[in-house]
PDB file of C-alpha atoms and ligand atoms in Angstrom:
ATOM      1  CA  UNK W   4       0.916 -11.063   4.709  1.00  0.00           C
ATOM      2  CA  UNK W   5       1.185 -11.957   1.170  1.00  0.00           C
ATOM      3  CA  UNK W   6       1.872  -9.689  -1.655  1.00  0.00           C
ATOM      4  CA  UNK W   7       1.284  -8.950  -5.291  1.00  0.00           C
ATOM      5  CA  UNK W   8       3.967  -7.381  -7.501  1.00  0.00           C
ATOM      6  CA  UNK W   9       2.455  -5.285 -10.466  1.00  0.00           C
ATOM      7  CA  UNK W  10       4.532  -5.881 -13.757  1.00  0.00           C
ATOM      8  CA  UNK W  11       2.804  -5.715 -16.490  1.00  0.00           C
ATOM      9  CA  UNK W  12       2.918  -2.307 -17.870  1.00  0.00           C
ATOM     10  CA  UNK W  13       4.289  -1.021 -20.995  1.00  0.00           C
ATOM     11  CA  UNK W  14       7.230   0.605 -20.177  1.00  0.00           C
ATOM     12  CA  UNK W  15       7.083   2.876 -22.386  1.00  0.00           C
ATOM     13  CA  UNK W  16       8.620   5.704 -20.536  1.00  0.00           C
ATOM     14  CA  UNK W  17      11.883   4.047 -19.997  1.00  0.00           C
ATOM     15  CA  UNK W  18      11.672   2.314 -23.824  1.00  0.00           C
ATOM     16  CA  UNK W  19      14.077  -0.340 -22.707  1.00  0.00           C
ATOM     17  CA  UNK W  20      11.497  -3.288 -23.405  1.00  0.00           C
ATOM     18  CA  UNK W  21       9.782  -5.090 -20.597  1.00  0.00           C
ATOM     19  CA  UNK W  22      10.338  -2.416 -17.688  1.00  0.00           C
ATOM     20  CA  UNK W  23      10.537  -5.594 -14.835  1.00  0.00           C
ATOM     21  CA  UNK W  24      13.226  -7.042 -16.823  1.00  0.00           C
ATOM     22  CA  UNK W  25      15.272  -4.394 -17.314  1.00  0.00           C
ATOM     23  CA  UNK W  26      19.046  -5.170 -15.776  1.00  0.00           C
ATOM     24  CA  UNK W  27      20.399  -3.127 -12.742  1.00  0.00           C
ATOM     25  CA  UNK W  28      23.410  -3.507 -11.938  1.00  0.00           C
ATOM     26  CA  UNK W  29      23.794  -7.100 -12.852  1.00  0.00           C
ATOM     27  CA  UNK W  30      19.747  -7.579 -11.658  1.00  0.00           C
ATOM     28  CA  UNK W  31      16.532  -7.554 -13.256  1.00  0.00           C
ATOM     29  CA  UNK W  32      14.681  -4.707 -11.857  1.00  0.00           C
ATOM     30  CA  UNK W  33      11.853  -6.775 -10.486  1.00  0.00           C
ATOM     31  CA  UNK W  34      14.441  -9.054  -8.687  1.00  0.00           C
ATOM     32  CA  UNK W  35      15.115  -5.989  -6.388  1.00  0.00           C
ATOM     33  CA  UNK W  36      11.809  -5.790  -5.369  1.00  0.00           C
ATOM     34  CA  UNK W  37      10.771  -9.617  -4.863  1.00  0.00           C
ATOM     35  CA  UNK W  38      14.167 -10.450  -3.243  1.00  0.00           C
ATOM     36  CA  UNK W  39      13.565  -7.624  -0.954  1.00  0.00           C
ATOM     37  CA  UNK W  40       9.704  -9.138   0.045  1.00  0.00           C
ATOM     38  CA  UNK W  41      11.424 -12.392   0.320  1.00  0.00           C
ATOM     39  CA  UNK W  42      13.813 -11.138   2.802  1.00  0.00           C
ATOM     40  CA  UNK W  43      10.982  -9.575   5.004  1.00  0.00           C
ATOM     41  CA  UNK W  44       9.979 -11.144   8.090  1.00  0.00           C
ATOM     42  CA  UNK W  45       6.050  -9.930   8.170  1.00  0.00           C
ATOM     43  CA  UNK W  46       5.654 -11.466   3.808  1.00  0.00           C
ATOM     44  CA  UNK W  47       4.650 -14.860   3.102  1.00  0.00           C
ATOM     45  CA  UNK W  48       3.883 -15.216  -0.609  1.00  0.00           C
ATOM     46  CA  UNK W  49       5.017 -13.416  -3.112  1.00  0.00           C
ATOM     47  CA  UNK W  50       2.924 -13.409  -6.277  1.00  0.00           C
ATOM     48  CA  UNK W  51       3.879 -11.186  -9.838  1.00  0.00           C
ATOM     49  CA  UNK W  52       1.081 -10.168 -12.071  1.00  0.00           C
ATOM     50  CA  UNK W  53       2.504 -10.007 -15.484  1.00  0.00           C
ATOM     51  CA  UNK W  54       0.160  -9.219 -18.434  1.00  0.00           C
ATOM     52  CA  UNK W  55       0.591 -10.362 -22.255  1.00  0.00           C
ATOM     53  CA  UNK W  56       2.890  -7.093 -22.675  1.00  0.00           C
ATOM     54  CA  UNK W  57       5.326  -8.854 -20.047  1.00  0.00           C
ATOM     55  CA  UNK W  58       5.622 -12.457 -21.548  1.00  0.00           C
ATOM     56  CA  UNK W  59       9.495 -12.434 -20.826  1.00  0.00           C
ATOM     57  CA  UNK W  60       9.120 -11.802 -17.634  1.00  0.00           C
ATOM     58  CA  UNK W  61       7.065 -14.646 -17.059  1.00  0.00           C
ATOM     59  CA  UNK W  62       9.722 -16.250 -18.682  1.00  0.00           C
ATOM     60  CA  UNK W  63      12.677 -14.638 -16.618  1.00  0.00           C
ATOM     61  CA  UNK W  64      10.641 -15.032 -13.315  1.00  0.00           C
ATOM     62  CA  UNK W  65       9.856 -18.741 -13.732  1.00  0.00           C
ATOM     63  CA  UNK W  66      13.732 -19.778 -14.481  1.00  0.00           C
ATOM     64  CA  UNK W  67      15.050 -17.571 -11.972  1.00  0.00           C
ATOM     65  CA  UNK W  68      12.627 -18.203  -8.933  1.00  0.00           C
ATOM     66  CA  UNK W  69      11.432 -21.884  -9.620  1.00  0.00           C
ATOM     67  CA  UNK W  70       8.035 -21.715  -8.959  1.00  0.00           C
ATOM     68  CA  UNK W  71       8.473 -20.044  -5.686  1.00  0.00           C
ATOM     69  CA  UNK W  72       7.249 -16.953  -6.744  1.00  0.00           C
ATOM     70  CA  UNK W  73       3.652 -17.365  -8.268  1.00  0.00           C
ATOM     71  CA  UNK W  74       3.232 -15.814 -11.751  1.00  0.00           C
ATOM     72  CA  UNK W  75      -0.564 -14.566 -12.402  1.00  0.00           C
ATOM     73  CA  UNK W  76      -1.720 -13.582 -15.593  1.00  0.00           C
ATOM     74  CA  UNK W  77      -3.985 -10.514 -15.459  1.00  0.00           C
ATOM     75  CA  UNK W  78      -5.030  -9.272 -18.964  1.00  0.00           C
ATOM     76  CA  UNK W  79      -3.457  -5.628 -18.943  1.00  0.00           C
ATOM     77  CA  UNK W  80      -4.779  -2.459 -19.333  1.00  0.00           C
ATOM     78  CA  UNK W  81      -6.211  -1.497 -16.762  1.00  0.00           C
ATOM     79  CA  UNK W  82      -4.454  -1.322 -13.617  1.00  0.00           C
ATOM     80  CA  UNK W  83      -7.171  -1.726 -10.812  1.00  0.00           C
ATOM     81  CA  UNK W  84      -8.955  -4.502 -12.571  1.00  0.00           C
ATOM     82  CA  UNK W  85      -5.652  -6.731 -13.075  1.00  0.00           C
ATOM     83  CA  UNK W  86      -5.122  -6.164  -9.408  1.00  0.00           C
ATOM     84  CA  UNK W  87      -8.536  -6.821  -8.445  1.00  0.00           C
ATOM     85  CA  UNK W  88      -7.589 -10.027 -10.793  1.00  0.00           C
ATOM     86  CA  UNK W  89      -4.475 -10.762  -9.209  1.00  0.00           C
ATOM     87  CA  UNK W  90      -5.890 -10.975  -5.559  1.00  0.00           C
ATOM     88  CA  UNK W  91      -9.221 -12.886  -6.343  1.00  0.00           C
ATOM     89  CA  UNK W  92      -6.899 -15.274  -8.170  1.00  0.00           C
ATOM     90  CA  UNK W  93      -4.128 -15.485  -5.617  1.00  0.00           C
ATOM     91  CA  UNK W  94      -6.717 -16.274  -3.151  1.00  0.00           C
ATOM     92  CA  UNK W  95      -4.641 -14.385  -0.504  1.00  0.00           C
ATOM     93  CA  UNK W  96      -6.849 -13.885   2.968  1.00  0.00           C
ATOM     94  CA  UNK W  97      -6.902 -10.717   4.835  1.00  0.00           C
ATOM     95  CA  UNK W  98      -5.048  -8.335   4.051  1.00  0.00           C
ATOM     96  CA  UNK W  99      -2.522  -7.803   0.556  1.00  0.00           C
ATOM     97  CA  UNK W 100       0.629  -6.071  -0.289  1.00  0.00           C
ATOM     98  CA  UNK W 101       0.367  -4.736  -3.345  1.00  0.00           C
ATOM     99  CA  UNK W 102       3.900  -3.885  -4.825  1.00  0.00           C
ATOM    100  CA  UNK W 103       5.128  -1.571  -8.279  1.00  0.00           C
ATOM    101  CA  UNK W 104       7.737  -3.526  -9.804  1.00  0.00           C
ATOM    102  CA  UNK W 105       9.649  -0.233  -9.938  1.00  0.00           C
ATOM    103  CA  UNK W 106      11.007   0.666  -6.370  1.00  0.00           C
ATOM    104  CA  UNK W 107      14.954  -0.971  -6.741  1.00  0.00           C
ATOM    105  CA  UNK W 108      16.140   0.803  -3.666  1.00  0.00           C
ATOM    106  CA  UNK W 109      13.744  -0.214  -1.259  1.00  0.00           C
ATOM    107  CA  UNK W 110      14.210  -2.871   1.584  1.00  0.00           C
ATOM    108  CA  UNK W 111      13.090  -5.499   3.841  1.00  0.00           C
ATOM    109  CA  UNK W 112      13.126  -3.092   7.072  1.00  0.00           C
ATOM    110  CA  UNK W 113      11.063  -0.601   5.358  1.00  0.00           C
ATOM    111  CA  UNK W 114       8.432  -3.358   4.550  1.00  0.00           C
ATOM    112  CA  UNK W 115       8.344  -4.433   7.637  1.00  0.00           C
ATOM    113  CA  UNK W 116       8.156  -0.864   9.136  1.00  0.00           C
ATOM    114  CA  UNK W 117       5.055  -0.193   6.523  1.00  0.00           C
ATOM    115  CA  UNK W 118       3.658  -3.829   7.702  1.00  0.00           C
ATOM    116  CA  UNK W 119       3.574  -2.857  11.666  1.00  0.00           C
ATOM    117  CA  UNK W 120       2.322   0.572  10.578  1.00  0.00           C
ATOM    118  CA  UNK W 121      -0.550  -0.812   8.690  1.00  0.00           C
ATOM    119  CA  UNK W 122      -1.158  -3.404  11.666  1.00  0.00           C
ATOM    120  CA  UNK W 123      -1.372  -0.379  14.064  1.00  0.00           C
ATOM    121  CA  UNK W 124      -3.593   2.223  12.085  1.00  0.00           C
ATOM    122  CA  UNK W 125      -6.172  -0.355  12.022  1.00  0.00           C
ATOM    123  CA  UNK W 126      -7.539   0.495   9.307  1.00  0.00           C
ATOM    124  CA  UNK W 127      -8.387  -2.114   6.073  1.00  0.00           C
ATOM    125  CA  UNK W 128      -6.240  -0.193   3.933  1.00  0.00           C
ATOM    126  CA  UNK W 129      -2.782   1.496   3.833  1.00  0.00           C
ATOM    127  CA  UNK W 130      -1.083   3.669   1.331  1.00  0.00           C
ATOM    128  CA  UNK W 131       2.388   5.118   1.351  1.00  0.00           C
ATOM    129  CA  UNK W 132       3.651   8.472   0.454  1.00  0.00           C
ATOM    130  CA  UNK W 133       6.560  10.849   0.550  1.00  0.00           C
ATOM    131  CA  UNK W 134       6.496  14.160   1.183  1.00  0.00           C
ATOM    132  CA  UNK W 135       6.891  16.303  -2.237  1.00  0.00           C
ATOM    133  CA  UNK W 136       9.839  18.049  -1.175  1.00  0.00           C
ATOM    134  CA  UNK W 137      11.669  14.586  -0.761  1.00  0.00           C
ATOM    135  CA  UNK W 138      11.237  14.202  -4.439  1.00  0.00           C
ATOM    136  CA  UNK W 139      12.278  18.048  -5.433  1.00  0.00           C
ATOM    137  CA  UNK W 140      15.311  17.312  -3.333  1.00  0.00           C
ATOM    138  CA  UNK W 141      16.617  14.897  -5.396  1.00  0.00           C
ATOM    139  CA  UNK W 142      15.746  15.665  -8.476  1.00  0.00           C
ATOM    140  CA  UNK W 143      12.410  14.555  -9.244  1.00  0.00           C
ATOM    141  CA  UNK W 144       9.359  15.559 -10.654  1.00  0.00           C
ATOM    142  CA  UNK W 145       6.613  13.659  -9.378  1.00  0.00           C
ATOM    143  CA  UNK W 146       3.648  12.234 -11.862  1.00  0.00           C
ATOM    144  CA  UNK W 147       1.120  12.292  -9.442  1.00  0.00           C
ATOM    145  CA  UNK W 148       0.616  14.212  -6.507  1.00  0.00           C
ATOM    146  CA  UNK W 149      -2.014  14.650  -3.757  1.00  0.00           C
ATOM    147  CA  UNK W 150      -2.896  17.283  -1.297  1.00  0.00           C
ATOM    148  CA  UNK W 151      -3.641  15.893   2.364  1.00  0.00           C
ATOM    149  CA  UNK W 152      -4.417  18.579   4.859  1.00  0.00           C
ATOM    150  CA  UNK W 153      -2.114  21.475   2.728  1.00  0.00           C
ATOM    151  CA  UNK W 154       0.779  19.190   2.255  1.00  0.00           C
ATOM    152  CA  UNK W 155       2.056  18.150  -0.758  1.00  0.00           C
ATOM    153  CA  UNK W 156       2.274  14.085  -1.156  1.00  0.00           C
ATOM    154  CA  UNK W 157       3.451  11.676  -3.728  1.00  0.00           C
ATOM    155  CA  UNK W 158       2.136   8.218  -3.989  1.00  0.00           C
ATOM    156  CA  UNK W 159       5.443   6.001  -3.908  1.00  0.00           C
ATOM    157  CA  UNK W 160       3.541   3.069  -5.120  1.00  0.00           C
ATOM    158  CA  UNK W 161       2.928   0.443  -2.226  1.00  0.00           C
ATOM    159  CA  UNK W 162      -0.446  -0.344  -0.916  1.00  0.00           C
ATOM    160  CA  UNK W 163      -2.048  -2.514   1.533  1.00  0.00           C
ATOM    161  CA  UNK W 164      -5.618  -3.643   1.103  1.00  0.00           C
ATOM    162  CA  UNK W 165      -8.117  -5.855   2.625  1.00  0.00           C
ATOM    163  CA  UNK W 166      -8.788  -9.200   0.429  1.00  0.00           C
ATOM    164  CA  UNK W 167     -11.689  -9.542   1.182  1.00  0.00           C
ATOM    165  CA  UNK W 168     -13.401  -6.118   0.331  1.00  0.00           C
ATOM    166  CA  UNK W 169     -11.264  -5.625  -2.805  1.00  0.00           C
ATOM    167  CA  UNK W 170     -13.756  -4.735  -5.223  1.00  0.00           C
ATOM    168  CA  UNK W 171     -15.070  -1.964  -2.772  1.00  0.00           C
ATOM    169  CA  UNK W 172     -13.519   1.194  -1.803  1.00  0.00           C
ATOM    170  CA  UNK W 173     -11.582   1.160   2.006  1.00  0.00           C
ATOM    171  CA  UNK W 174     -10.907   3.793   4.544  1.00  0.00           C
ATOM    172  CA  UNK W 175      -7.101   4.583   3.697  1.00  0.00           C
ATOM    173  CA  UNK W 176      -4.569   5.294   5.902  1.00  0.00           C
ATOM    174  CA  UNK W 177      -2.383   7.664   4.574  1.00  0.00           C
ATOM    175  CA  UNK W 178       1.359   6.531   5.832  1.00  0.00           C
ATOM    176  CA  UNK W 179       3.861   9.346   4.927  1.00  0.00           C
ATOM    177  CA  UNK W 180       7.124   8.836   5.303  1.00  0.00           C
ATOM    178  CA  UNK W 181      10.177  10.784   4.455  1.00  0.00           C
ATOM    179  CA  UNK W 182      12.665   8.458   2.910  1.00  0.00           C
ATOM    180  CA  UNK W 183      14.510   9.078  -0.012  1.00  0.00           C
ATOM    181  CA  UNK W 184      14.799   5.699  -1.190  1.00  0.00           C
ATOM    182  CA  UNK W 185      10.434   5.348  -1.617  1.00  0.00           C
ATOM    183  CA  UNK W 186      11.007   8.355  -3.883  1.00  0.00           C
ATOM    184  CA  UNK W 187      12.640   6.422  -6.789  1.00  0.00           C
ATOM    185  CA  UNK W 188      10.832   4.967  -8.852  1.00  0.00           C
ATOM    186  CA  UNK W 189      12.007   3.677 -12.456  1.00  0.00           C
ATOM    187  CA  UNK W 190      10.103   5.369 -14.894  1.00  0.00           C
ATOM    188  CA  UNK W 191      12.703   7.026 -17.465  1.00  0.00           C
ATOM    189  CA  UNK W 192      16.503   6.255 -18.182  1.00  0.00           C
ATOM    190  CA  UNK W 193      17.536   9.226 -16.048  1.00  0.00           C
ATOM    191  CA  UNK W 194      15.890   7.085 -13.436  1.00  0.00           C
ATOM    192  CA  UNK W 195      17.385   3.667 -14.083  1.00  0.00           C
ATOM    193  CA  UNK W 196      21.008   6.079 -13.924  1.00  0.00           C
ATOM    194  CA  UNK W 197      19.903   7.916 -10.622  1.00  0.00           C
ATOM    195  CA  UNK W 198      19.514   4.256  -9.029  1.00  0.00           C
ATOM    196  CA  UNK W 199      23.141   2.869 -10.364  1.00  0.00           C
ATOM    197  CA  UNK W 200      24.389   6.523  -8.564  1.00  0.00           C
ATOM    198  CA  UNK W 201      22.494   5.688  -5.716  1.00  0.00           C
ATOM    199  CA  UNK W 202      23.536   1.857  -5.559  1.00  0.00           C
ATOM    200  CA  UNK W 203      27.285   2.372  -6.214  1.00  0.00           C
ATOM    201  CA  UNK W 204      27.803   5.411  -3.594  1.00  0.00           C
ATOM    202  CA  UNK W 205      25.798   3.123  -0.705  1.00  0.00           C
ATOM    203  CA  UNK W 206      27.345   0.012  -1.801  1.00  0.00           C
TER     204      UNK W 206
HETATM  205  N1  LIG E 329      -0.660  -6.172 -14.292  1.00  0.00           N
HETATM  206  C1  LIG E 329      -0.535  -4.860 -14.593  1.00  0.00           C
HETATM  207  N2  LIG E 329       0.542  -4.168 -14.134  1.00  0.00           N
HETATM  208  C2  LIG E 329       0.644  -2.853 -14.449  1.00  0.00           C
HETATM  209  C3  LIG E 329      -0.337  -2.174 -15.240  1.00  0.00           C
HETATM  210  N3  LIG E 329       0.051  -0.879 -15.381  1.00  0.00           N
HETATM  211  C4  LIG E 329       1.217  -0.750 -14.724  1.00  0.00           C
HETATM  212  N4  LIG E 329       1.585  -1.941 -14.155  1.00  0.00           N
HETATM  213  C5  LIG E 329       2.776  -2.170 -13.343  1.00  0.00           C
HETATM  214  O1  LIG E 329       2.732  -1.242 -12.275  1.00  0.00           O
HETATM  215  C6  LIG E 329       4.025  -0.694 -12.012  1.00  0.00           C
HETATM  216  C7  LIG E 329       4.024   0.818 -12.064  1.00  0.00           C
HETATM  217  O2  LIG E 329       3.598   1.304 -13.318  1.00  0.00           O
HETATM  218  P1  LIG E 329       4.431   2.314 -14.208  1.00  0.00           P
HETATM  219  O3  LIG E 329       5.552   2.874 -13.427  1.00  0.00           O
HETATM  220  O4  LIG E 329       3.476   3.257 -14.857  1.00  0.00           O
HETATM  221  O5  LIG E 329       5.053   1.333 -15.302  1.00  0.00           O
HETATM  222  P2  LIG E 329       4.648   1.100 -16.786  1.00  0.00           P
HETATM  223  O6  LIG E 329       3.161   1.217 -16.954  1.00  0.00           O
HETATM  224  O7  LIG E 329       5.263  -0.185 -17.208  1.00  0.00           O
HETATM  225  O8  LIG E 329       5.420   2.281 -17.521  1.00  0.00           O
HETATM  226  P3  LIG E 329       4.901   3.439 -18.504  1.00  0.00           P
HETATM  227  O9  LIG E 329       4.388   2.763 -19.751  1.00  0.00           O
HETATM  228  O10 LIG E 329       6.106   4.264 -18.764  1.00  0.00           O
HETATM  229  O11 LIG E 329       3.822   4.159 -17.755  1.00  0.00           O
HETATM  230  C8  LIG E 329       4.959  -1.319 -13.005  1.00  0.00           C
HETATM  231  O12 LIG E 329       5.651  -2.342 -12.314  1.00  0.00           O
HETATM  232  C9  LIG E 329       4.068  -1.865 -14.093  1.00  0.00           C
HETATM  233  O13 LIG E 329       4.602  -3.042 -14.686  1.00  0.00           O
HETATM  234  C10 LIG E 329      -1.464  -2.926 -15.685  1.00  0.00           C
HETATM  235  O14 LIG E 329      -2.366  -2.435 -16.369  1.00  0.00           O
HETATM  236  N5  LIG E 329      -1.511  -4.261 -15.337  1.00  0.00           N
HETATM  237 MG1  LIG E 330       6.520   3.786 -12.027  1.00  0.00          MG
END
């Protein structure tokens, strides 16, 4: 399956510049997240859709990955129609991970895990939650939050679509899972410091 990284938002939360290219440890933050679908056995290609507020990471990506990662230019905005952009222009056939740029601590297991899940549920589309009481537990107060069947669910930001029917809505399998590490994403400084914590206890 081949997947779409979203980077090109503002950043303006985090007001370090261009979020994706904000260093983590030594590491872009985007790195963490394309490394990781490079590493996984069900991805094939890895696209990034940067917008004109993300020129440097067009930059950053194309010295650092060689053309091996495909840079798409969506026009920014609006975050649906640059991904409806992104997939019609990556051409990608059946289904499509699409990625936030944002998620350093995830890894390749977990993609695959989501991957098999999706492949399973048979339905054309997939998204992945956590449980709201993952995110109280460490911390975190969620920006957007869902109620499915009297539980409490965050969106964590990873989605799995069918190329083909992209500009229509799917059936949606709702894959909750209660891992820490989907909780995380990078939206503030506090954020960026609860992932070096996170890193350099685990590492
Ligand atoms: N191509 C594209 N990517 C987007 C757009 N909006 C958000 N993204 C990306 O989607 C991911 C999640 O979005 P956010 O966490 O809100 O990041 P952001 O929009 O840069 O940050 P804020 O300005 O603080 O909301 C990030 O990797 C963004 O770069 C958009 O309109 N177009
Ligand atoms: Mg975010």
């Amino acid at each position: 399956m081949d997947a779409i990284v979203m980077a090109g938002g503002f950043g303006q939360r985090l007001g370090m510049g261009e979020k994706p290219c904000v260093e983590l440890l030594g590491k872009p933050l985007i790195s963490y997240v394309i490394d990781t679908l490079r590493a996984s056995k069900e991805t094939d290609r890895v696209f990034v859709a940067v917008s004109p507020v993300t020129p440097k990471t067009e930059i950053m990506l194309q010295e650092r990955y060689k053309g091996e990662v495909r840079v798409i230019r969506t026009f920014g905005g609006n975050y649906v129609g640059d991904m409806i952009y992104a997939v019609e222009t990556a051409q990608t056939i059946g289904p499509v991970m699409i990625i936030m740029s944002d998620l350093p601590l995830i890894n390749s297991e977990l993609i695959d895990f989501v991957i098999e899940k999706y492949r399973k549920a048979g339905t054309p589309a997939l998204s992945v939650y956590v449980p709201i009481d993952i995110c109280k537990g460490i911390g975190i107060r969620p920006d957007t939050v869902f109620n499915k069947d009297g539980k409490l669910i965050v969106p964590v930001g990873i989605n799995i679509l069918d190329s083909s029917q992209i500009r229509n809505e799917q059936e949606d399998f709702n894959l909750i899972l209660e891992n820490p590490k989907l909780a995380i994403n990078v939206n503030t400084v506090e954020d960026l410091q609860r992932c070096k914590d996170q890193m350099q206890c685990t590492n």
